[in-house]
Coordinates of C-alpha atoms and ligand atoms in Angstrom, one line a residue:
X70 CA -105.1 -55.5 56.4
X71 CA -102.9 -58.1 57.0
X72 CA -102.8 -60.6 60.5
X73 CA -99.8 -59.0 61.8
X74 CA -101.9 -55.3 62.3
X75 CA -102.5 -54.2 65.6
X76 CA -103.6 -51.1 67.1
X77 CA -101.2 -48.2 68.1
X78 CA -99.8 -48.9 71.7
X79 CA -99.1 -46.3 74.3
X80 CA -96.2 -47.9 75.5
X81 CA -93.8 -50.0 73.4
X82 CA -92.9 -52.5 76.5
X83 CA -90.3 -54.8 74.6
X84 CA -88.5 -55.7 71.2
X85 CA -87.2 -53.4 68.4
X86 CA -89.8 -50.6 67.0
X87 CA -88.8 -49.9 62.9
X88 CA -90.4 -46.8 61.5
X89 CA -91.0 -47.2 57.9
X90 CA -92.0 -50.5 56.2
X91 CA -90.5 -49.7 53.4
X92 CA -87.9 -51.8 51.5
X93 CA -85.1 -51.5 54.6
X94 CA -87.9 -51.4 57.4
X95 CA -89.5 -54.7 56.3
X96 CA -86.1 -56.9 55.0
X97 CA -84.9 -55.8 58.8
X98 CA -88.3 -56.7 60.1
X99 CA -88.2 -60.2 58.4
X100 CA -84.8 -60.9 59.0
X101 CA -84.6 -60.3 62.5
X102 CA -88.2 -62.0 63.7
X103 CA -86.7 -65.3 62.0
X104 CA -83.1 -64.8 64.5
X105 CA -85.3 -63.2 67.7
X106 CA -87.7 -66.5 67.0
X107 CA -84.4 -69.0 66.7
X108 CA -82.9 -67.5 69.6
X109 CA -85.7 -66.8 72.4
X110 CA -88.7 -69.3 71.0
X111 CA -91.8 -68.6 72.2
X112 CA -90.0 -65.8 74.6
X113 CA -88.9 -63.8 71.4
X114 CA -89.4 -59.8 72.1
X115 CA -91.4 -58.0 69.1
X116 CA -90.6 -56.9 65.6
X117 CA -92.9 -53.3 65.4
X118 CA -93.1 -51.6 62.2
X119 CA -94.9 -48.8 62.2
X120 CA -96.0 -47.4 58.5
X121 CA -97.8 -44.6 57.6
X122 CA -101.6 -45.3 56.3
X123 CA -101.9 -44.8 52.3
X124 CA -104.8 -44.6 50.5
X125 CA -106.5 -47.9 48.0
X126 CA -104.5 -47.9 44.4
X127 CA -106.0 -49.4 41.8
X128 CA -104.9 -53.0 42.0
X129 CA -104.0 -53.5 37.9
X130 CA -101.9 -50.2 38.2
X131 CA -100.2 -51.9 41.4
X132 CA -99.8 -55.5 39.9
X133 CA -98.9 -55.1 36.0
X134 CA -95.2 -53.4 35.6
X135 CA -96.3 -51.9 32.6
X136 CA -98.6 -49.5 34.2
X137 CA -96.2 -48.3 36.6
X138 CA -96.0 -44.7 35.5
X139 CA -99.4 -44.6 36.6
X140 CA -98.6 -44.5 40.0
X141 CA -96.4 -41.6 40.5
X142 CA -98.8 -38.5 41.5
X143 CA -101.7 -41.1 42.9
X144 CA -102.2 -42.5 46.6
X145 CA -99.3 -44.0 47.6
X146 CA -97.0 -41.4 45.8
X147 CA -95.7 -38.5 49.1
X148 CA -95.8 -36.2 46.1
X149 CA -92.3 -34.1 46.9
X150 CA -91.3 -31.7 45.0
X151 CA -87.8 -30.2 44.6
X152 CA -87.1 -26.3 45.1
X153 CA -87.2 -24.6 41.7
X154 CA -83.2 -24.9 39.9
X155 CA -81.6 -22.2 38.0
X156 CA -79.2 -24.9 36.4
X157 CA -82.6 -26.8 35.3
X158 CA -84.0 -23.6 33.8
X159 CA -85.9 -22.9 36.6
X160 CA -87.6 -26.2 36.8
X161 CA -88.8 -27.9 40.2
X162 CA -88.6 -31.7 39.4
X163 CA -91.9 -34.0 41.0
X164 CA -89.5 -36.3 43.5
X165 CA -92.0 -39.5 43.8
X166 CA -91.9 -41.7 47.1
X167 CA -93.9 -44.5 48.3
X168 CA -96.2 -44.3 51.1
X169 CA -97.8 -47.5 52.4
X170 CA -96.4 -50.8 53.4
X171 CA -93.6 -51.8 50.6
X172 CA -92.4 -47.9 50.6
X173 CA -91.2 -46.5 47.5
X174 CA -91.4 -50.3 46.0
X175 CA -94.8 -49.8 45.7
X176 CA -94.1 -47.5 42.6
X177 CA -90.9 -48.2 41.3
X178 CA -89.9 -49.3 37.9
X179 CA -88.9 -52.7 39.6
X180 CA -85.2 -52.5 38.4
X181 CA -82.8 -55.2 40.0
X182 CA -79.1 -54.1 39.6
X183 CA -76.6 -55.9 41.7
X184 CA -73.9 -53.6 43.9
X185 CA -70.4 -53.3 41.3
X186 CA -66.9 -53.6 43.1
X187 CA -67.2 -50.3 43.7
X188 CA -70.1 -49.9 45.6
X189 CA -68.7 -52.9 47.9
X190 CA -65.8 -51.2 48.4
X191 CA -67.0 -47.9 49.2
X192 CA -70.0 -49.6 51.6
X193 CA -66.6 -51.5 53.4
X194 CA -64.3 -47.9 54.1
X195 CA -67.6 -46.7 55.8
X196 CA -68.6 -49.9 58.1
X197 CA -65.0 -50.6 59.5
X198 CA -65.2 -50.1 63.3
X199 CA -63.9 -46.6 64.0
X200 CA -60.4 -46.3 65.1
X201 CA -59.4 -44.7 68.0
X202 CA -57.0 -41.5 67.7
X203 CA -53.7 -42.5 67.2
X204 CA -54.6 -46.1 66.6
X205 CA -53.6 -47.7 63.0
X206 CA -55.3 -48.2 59.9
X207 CA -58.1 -50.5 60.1
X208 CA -56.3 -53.8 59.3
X209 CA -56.7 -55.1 56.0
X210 CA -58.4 -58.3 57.8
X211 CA -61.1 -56.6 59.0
X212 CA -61.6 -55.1 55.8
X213 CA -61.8 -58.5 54.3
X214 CA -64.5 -59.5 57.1
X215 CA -66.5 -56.9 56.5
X216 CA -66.3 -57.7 52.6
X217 CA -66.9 -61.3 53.1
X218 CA -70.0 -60.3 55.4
X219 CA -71.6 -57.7 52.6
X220 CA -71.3 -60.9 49.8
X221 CA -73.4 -63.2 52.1
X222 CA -75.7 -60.1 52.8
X223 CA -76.2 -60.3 49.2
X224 CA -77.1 -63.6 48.7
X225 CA -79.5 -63.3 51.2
X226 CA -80.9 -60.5 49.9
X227 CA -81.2 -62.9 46.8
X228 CA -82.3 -65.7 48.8
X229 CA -85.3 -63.8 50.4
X230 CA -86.1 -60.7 47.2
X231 CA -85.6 -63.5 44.4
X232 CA -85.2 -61.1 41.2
X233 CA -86.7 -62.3 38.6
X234 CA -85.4 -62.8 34.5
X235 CA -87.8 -60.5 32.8
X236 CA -90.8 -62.6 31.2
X237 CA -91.0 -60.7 28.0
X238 CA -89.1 -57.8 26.0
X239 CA -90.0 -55.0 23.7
X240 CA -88.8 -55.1 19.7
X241 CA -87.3 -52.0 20.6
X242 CA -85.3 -53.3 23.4
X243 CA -84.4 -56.8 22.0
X244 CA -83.3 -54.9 18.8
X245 CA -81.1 -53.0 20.7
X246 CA -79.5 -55.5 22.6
X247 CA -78.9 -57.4 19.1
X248 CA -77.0 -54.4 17.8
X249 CA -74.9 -53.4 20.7
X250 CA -74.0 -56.9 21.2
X251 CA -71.6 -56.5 18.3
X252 CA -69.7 -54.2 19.7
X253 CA -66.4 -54.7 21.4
X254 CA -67.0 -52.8 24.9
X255 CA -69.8 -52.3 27.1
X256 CA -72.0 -54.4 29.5
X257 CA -75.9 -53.8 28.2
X258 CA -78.4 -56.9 29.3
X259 CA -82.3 -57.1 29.8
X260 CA -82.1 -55.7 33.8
X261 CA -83.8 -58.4 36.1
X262 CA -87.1 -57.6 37.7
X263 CA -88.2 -57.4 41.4
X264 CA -91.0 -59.3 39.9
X265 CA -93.2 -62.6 40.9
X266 CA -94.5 -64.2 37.6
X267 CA -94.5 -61.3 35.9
X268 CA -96.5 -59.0 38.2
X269 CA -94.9 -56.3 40.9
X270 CA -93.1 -57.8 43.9
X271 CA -92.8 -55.4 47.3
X272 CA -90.6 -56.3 50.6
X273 CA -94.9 -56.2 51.8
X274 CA -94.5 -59.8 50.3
X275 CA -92.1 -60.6 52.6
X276 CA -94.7 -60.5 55.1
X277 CA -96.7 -63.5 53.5
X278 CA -93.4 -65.7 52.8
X279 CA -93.0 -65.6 56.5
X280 CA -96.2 -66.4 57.3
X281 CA -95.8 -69.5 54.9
X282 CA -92.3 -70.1 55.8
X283 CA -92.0 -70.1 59.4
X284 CA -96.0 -68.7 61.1
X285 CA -94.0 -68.8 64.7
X286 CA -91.4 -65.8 63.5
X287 CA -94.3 -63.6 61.8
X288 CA -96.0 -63.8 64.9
X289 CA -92.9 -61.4 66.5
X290 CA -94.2 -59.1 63.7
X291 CA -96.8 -56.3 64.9
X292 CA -97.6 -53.7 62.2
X293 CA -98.8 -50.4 63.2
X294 CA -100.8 -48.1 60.6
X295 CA -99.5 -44.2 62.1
X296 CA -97.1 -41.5 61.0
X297 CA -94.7 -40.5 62.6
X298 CA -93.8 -37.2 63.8
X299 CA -90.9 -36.7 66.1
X300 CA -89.2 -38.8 68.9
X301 CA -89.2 -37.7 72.6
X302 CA -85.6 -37.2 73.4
X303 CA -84.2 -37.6 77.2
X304 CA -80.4 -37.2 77.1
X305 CA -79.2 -40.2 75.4
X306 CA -82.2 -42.1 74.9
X307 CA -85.6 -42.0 72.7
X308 CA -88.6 -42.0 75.4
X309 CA -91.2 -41.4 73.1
X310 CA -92.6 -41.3 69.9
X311 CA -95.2 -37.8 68.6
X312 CA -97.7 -39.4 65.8
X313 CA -98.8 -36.8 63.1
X314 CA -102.0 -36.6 65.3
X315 CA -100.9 -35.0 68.4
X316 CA -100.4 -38.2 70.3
X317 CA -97.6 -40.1 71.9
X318 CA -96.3 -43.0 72.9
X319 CA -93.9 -44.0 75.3
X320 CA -91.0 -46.3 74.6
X321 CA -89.5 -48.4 77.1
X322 CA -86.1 -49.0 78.8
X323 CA -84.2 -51.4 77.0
X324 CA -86.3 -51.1 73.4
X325 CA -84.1 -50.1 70.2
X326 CA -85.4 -48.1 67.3
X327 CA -84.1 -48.4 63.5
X328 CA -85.5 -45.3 61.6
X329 CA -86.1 -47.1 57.9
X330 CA -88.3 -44.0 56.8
X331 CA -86.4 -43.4 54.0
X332 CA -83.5 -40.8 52.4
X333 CA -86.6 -38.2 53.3
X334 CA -88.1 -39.2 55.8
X335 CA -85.1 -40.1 58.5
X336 CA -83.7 -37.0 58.6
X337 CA -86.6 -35.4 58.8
X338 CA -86.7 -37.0 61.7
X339 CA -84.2 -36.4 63.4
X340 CA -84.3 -33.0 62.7
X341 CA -88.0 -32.8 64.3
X342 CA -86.6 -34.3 67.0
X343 CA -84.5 -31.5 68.1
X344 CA -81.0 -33.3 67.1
X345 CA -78.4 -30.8 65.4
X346 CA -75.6 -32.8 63.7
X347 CA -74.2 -30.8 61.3
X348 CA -75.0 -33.3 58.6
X349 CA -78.4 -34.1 58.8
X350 CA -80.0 -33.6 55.8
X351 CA -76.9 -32.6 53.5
X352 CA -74.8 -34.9 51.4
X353 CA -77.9 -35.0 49.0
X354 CA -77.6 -37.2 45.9
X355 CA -79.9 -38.7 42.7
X356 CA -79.4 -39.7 39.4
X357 CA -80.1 -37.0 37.0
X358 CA -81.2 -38.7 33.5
X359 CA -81.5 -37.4 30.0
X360 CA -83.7 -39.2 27.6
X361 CA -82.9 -39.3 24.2
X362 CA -85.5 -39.8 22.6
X363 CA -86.0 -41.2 18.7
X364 CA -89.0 -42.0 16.7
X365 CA -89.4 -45.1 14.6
X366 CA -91.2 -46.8 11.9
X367 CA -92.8 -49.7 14.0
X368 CA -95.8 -50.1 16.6
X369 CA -96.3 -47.4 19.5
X370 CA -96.5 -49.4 22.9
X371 CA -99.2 -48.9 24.3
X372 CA -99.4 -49.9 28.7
X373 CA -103.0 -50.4 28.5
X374 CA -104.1 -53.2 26.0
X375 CA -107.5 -54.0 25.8
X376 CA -106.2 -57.5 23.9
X377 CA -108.1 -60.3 25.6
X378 CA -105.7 -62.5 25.0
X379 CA -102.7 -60.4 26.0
X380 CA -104.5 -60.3 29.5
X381 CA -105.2 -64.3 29.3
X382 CA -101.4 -64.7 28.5
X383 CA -100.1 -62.6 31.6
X384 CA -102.8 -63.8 33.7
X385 CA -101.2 -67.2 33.0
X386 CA -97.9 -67.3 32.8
X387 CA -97.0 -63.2 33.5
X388 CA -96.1 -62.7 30.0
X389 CA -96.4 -60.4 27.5
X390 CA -96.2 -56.8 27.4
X391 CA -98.1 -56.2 30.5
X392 CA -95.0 -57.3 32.2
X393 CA -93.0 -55.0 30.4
X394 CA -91.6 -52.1 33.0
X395 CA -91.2 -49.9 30.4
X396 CA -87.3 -49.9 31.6
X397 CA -86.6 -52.8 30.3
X398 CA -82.5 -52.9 29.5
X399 CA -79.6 -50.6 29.4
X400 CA -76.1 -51.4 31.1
X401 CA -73.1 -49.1 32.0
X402 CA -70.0 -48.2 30.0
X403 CA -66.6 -50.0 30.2
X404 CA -65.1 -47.1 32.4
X405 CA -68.7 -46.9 34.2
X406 CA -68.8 -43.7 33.8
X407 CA -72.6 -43.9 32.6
X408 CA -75.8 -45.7 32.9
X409 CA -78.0 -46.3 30.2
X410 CA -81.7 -47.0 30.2
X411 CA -83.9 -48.2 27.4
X412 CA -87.8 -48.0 27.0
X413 CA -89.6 -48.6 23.9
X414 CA -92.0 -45.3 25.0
X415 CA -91.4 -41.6 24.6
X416 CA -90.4 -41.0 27.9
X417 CA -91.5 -37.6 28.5
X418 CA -94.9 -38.2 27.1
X419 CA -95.3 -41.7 28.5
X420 CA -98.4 -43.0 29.7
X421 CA -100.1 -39.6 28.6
X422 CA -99.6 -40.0 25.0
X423 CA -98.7 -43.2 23.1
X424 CA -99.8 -43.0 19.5
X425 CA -95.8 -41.6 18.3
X426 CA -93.8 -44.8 18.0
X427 CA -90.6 -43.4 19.6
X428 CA -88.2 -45.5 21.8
X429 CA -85.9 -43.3 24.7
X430 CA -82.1 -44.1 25.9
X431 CA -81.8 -42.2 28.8
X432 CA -78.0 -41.7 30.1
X433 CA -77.2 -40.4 33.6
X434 CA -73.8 -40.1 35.3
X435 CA -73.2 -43.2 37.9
X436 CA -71.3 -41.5 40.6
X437 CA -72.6 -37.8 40.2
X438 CA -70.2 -35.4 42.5
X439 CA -72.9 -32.7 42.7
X440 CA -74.7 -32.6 46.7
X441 CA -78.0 -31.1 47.9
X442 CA -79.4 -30.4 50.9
X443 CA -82.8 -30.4 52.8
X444 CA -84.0 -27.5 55.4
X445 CA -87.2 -27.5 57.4
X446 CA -89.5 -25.1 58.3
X447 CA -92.8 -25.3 61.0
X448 CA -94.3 -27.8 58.9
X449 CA -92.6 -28.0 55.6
X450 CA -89.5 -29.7 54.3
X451 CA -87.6 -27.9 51.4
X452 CA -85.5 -30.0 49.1
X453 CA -82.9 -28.3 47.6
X454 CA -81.6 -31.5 44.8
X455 CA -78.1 -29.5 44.5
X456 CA -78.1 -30.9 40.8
X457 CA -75.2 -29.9 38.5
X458 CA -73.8 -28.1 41.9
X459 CA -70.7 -29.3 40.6
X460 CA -70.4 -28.6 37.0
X461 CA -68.2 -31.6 36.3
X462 CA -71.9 -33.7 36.4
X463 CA -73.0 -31.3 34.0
X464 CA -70.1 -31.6 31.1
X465 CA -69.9 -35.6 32.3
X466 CA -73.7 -36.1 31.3
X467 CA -73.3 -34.5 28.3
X468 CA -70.3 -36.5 26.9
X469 CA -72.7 -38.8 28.0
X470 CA -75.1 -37.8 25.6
X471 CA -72.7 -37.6 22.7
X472 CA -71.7 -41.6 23.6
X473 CA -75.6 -42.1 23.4
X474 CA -75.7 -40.8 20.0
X475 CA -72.3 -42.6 19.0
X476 CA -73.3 -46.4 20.4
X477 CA -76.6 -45.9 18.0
X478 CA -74.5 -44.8 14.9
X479 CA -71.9 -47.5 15.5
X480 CA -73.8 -50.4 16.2
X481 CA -76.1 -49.5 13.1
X482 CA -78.8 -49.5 15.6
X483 CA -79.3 -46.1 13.9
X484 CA -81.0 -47.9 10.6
X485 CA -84.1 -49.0 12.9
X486 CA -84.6 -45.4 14.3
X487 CA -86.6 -42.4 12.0
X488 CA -84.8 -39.0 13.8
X489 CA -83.7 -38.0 17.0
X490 CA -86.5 -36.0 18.6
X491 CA -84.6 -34.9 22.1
X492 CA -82.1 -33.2 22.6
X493 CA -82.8 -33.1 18.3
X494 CA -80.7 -33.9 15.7
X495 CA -80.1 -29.8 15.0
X496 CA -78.5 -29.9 18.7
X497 CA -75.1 -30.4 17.8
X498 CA -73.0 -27.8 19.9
X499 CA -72.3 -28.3 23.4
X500 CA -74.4 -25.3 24.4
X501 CA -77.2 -26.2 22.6
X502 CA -77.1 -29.9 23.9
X503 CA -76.6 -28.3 27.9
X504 CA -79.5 -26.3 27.0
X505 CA -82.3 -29.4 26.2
X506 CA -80.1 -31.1 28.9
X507 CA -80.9 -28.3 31.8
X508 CA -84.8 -28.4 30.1
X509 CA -85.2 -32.3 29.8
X510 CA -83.2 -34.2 32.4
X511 CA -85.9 -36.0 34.9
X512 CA -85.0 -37.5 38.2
X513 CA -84.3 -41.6 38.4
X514 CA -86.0 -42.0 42.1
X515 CA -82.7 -42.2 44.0
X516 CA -82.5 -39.6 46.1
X517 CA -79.5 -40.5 49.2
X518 CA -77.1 -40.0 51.5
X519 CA -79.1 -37.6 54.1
X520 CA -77.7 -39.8 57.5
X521 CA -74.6 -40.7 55.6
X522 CA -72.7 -43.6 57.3
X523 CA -69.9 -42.6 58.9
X524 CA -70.9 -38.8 59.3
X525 CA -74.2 -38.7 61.6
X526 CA -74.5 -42.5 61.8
X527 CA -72.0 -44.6 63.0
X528 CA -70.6 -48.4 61.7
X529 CA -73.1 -50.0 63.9
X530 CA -76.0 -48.0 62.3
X531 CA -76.6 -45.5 65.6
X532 CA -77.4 -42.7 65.4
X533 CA -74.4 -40.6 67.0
X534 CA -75.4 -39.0 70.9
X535 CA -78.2 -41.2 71.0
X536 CA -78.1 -44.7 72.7
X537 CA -81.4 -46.3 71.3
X538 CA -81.5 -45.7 68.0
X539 CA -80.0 -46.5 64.1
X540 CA -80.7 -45.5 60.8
X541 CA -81.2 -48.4 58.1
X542 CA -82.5 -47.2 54.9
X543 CA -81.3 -45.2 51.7
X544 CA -80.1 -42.1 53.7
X545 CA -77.1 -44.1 54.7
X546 CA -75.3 -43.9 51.3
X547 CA -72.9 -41.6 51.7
X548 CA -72.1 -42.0 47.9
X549 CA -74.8 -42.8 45.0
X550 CA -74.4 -46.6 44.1
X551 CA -73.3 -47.2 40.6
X552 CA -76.7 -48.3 39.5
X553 CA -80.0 -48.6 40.6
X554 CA -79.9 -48.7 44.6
X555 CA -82.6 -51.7 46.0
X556 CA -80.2 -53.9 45.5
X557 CA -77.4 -52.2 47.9
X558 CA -80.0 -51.6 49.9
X559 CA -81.6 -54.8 49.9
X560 CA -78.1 -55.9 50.7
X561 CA -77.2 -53.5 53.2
X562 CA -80.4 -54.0 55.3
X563 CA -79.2 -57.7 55.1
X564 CA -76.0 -56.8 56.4
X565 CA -77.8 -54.4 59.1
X566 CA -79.6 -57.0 60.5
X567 CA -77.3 -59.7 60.5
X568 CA -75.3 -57.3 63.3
X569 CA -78.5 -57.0 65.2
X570 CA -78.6 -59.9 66.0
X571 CA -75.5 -61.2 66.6
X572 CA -76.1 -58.3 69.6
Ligands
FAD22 C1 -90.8 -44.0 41.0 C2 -89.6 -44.7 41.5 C3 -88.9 -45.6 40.7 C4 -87.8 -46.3 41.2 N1 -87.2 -47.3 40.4 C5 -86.3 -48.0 40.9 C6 -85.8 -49.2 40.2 O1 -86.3 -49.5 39.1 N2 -84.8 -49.9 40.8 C7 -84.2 -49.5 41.9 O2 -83.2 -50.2 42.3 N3 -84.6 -48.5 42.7 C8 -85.7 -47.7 42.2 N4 -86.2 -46.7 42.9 C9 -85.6 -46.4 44.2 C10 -85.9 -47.4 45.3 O3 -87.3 -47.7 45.3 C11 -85.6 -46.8 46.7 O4 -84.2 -46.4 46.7 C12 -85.8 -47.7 47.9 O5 -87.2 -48.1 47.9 C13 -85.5 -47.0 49.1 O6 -85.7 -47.8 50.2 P1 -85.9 -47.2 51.7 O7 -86.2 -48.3 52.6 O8 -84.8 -46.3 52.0 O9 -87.2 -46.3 51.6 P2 -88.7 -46.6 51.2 O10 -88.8 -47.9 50.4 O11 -89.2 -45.4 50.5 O12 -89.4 -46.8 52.6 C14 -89.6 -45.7 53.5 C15 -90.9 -46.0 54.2 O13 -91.1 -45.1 55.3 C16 -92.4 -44.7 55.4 N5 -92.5 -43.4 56.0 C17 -91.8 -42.2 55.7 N6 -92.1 -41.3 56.6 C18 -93.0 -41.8 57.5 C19 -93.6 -41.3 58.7 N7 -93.4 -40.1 59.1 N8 -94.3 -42.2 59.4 C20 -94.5 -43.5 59.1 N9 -93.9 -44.0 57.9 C21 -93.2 -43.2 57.2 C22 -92.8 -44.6 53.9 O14 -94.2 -44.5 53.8 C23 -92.1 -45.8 53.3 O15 -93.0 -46.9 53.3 C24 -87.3 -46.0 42.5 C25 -88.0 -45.1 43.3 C26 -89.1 -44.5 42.9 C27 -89.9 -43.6 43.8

């Protein structure tokens, strides 16, 4: 419970109300008590973010990165699950989300990879003002603005998340780094951390920098523990909020909502709530991954070590391969075509079994073209993951896969491994590689793109038809970023909030 908790109002009189405290919901929440506090003083409206409740995890499962697998299928894990795929034989893949404050950062594999060019660029088309009909091209200075304003997003995002240089690295992984460093192309590096001194940093510790950093602008914050089921619609406006248990609560002329519930949970929303754009819930993305997977002569690693002084040495300085988050490095090709990432773990059998010393490169596609959708029914939402629905992913991942297998022989990384157990070094056609792929690829976490910017939210974030509220949170991507997504979101919540209040 922290100070900021308060009790579920029946009427929001004032301020902004954000559903979801997840890693949008709370960055806007922090970022815009600080400008509503600078601006107004002790008149400043509220911040509300309202979270769903989520049940106790064990703390050393929360706080040490190595145990992070732990957490998927546990408390603060929604538990989704995709519709069964015939392109994955017929497999339904476990979709993990976080519940509680901190979102899906409260289970993630803590990866911090900066926006490319290309995810800049992309982010800029969509957040040009819209242009009348008739009216030119968006000028090329205002698509140097808006540029200029996503870089200083990112530095704040920086500024505030403070990524952290990982505190310690598998022989695995610093072996491989040694051995692809000799080779000519490429961009492969230990990935930084969204770590504090080695343990597990949420946006929920944004809460307590405020606190510490300025007590007058966390003051504007009010947390509310509900979920949320629906909004009360009157023509333009939100009027109300349905919670999960039957109740409601008004909202009041003049408030603004942001729904940061996530690339699940916002258009869920909005569907709920009786809107019909044509586009809510579509435009469904993720990064599809296949491990390949190779045994070796050395240790297993092991995320539970009962080694005293293992513990002593992360208790004290957050070393040691506690803080390992099992995804240590990988990087993306010269054409960034692919991302690679390496654990020193079987990653299929990972935390279950760990007495095979094996070591997994995973490869997905960074800009998969393939879309899903999501449909509803009474009380269920149905995730159709659209994987391979455009087979160029499929034939793209497994040249991947083939590059996978040439990077090891050419960097003589190959001389450290024993044999490729997946796809197997007897999988040599292209059908029999498709075939382990369509059995073995796994979700990265990224689902996307369900309130896509520029289709059923507009530059300014709102939601279009309805006067009072925006979308802020991973459904907004209308493509998949290049790598893994906090920290274009991270900087697009920046940006978000920045424009709130210059309002
Ligand atoms: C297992 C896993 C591993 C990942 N690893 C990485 C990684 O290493 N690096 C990386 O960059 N990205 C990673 N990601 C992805 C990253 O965590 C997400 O993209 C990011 O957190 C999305 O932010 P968001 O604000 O859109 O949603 P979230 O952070 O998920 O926040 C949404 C919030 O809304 C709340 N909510 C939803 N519905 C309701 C409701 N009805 N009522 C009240 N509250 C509700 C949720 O409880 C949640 O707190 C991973 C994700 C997962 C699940």
């Amino acid at each position: 419970m922290t100070p900021m908790e308060v009790e579920r109002p029946d009427l929001f009189s004032n301020g902004t109300v954000i559903l979801g405290g997840g890693l949008c919901g709370l960055i806007l929440a922090h970022e815009l008590a600080q400008s509503l506090e600078s601006k107004y003083g002790a008149n400043a409206p509220c911040v509300w973010v309202i979270e769903a409740p989520s049940g106790p995890v064990p703390t050393r499962d929360q706080h040490r990165p190595a145990r992070w697998l732990r957490l998927l299928g546990g408390e603060a894990d929604y538990q989704l699950q995709t519709q069964p795929s015939t392109a994955l034989a017929g497999r339904s893949i476990h979709w993990p989300r976080g519940k509680g404050l901190g979102g899906s950062g409260r289970i993630n594999s803590m990866i911090w990879f900066p926006p490319t060019d290309a995810d800049r660029q992309s982010l800029t088309k969509l957040l040009l003002p819209e242009q009348r009909p008739n009216a030119e091209f968006p000028s090329a200075e205002s698509q140097a603005e808006i540029k200029l304003q996503l870089l200083k997003a990112f530095d704040r995002a920086l500024e505030i998340v403070r990524p952290e240089r990982p505190r310690w690295l598998s022989p695995t992984s610093t072996a491989f780094l040694e051995s692809v460093s000799k080779l000519p192309s490429g961009c492969f590096h230990a990935y930084d951390r969204l770590n504090r001194n080695g343990r597990r940093w949420t946006a929920a510790d944004l809460l307590a920098d405020l606190q510490q950093s300025n007590p007058d602008a966390a003051k504007r914050i009010r947390i509310v523990r509900a979920s949320v089921s629906s909004l009360r619609i009157d023509n333009d406006a939100v009027i109300g909020i349905r919670w999960s248990d039957g109740r409601t609560s008004q909202i009041a002329n003049g408030v603004e909502l942001v729904s940061s519930l996530g690339a699940i949970g916002s258009p869920t929303l909005l569907h709920r709530s009786g809107l019909t754009h044509p586009q809510i819930g579509q435009n469904l993305h993720d990064h599809l991954i296949m491990p390949v997977i190779h045994s070796h002569e050395g240790h297993a690693f092991s995320d539970s070590t009962s080694d005293t002084r293992e513990l002593a040495r992360w208790q004290h300085s957050g070393g040691g391969p506690i803080a390992c988050n099992i995804a240590e490095c990988g990087g993306i090709d010269e054409d960034q075509r692919w991302q690679l990432h390496v654990t020193p773990t079987d990653y299929l059998r990972f935390p279950k079994d760990t007495r095979r010393p094996a070591m997994t490169i995973g490869v997905n596609v960074t800009c998969p073209r393939s879309r899903g959708s999501m449909s509803w029914t009474e009380d269920e939402t149905i995730i159709d993951a659209g994987y391979w629905s455009d087979d160029r992913d499929r034939i793209e991942l497994l040249d991947g896969v083939r590059w996978v297998r040439e990077l090891v022989k050419q960097s003589g990384f190959d001389r450290r491994l024993r044999s490729e157990l997946i796809p197997g070094s007897k999988r040599q056609t292209d059908e029999a590689i498709c075939a382990a792929m369509a059995r073995y690829t796994q979700t990265l976490y990224h689902p996307a793109g369900t309130c896509a910017l520029g289709d059923v939210v507009n530059p300014n974030f709102r939601v279009r038809g309805l006067a009072n509220l925006r979308v802020v949170d991973a459904s907004l991507l209308a493509e998949p970023t290049t790598g893994n997504p906090t920290a274009t979101l991270a900087m697009l919540a920046c940006y978000a909030a920045a424009q709130l209040s210059r309002e």
